[in-house]
mmCIF file of C-alpha atoms in Angstrom:
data_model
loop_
_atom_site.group_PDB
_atom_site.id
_atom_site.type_symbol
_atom_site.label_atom_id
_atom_site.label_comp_id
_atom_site.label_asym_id
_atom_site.label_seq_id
_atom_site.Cartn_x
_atom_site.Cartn_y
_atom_site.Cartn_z
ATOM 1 C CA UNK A 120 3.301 30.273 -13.186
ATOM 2 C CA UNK A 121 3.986 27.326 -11.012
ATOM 3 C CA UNK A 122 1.414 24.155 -12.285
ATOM 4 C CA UNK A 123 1.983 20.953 -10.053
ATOM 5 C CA UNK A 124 0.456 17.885 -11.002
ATOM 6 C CA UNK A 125 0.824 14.539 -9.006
ATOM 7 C CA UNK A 126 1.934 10.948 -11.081
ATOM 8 C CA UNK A 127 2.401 7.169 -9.685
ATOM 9 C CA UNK A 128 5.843 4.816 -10.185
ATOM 10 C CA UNK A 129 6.167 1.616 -10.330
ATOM 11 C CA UNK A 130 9.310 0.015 -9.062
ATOM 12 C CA UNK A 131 10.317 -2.494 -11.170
ATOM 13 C CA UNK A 132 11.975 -4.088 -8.148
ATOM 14 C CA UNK A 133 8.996 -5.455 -5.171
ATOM 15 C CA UNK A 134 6.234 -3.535 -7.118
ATOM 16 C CA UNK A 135 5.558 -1.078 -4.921
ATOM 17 C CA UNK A 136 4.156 2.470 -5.741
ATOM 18 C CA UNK A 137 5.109 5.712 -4.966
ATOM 19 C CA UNK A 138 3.121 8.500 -5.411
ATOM 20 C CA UNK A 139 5.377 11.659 -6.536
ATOM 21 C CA UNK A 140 4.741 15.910 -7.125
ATOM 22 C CA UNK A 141 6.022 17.414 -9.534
ATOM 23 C CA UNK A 142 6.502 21.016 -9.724
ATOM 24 C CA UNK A 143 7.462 22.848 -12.832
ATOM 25 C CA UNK A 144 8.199 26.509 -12.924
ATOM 26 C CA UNK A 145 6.472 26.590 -16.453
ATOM 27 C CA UNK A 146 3.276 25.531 -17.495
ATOM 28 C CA UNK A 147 4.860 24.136 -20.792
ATOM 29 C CA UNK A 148 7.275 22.029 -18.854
ATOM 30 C CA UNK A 149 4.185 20.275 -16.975
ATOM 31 C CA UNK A 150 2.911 19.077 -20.205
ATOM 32 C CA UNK A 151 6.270 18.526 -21.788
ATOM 33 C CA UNK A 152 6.609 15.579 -18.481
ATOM 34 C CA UNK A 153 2.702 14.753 -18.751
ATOM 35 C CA UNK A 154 3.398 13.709 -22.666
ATOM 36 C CA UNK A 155 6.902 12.203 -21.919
ATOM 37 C CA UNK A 156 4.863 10.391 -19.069
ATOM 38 C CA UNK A 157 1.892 9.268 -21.379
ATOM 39 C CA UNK A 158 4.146 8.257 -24.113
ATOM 40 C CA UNK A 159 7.268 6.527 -22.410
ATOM 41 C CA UNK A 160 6.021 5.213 -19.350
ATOM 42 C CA UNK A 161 6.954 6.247 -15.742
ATOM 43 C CA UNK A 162 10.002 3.797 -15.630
ATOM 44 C CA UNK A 163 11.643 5.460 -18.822
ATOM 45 C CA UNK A 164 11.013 9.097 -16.942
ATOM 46 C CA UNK A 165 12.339 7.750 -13.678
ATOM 47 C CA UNK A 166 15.138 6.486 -15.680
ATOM 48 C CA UNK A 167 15.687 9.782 -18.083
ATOM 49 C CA UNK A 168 16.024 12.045 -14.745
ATOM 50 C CA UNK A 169 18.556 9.375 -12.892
ATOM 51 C CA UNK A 170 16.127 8.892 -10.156
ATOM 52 C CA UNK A 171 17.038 5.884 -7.429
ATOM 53 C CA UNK A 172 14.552 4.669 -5.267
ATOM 54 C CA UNK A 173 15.733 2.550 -2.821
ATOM 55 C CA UNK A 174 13.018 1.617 -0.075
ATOM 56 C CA UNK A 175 10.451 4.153 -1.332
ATOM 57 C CA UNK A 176 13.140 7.060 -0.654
ATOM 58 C CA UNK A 177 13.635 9.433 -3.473
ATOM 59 C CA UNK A 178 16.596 11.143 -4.536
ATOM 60 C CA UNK A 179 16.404 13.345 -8.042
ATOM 61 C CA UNK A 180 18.928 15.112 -10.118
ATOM 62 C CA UNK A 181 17.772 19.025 -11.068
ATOM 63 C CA UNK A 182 19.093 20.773 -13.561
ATOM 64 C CA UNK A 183 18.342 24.213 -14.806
ATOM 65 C CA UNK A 184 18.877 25.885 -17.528
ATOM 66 C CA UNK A 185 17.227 28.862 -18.736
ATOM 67 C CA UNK A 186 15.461 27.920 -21.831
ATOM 68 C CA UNK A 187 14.249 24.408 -23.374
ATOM 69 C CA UNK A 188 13.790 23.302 -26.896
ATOM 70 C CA UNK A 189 10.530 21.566 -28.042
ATOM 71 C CA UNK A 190 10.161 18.604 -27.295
ATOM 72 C CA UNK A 191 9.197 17.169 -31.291
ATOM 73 C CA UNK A 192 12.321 18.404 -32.298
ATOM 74 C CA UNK A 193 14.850 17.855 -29.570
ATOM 75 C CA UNK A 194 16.205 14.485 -27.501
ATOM 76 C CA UNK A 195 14.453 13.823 -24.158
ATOM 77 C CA UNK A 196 17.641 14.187 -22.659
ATOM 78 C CA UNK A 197 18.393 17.496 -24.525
ATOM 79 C CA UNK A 198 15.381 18.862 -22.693
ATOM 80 C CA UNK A 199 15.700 17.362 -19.096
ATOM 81 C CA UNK A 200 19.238 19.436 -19.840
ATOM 82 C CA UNK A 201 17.364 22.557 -20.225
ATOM 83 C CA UNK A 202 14.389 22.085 -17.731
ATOM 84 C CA UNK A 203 14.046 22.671 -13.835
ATOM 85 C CA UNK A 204 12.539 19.227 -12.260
ATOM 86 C CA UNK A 205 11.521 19.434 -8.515
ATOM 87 C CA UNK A 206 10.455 15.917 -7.296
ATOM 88 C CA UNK A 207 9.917 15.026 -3.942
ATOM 89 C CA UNK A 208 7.894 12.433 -1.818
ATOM 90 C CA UNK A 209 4.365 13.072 -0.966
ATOM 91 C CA UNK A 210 3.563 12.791 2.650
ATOM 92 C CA UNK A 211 1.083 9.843 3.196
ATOM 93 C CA UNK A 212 -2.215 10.560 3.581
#
């Protein structure tokens, strides 16, 4: 089941924000980002994924992989390895 759930960045270049949706193809890989999220901070996510945003435009690596490990027992970059990320811009509202 699809869960998507919508977070904020900071850039730490001009401060400006940039609202973002994620979309993860399992429920368990929504809260695996929520807690990386709540316990790293957005830069260290943006960072983790290889994200560049240069004048509020977004590009994202994905990877895929079939299975992921849990999260207490594995590297965050172990699991971005193993988990399907789909991050885009939201349209402005």
């Amino acid at each position: 089941m699809e869960r998507e759930f919508v977070v904020t960045i900071a850039s730490g270049i001009g401060g400006f924000k940039s609202a973002l949706r994620i979309r993860a193809e399992d429920p368990d890989v929504s809260k695996m980002v929520e807690a990386h999220i709540r316990n790293h901070g957005m830069d260290n996510f943006v960072n983790a994924l290889g994200v560049i945003i240069p004048e509020m435009r977004l590009i994202a690596i994905r990877a895929k992989i079939n299975n992921y490990p849990n999260t207490e027992k594995h590297s965050w970059y172990s699991v971005m390895e193993k988990t399907y990320l789909a991050i885009s811009d939201l349209p402005e509202q």
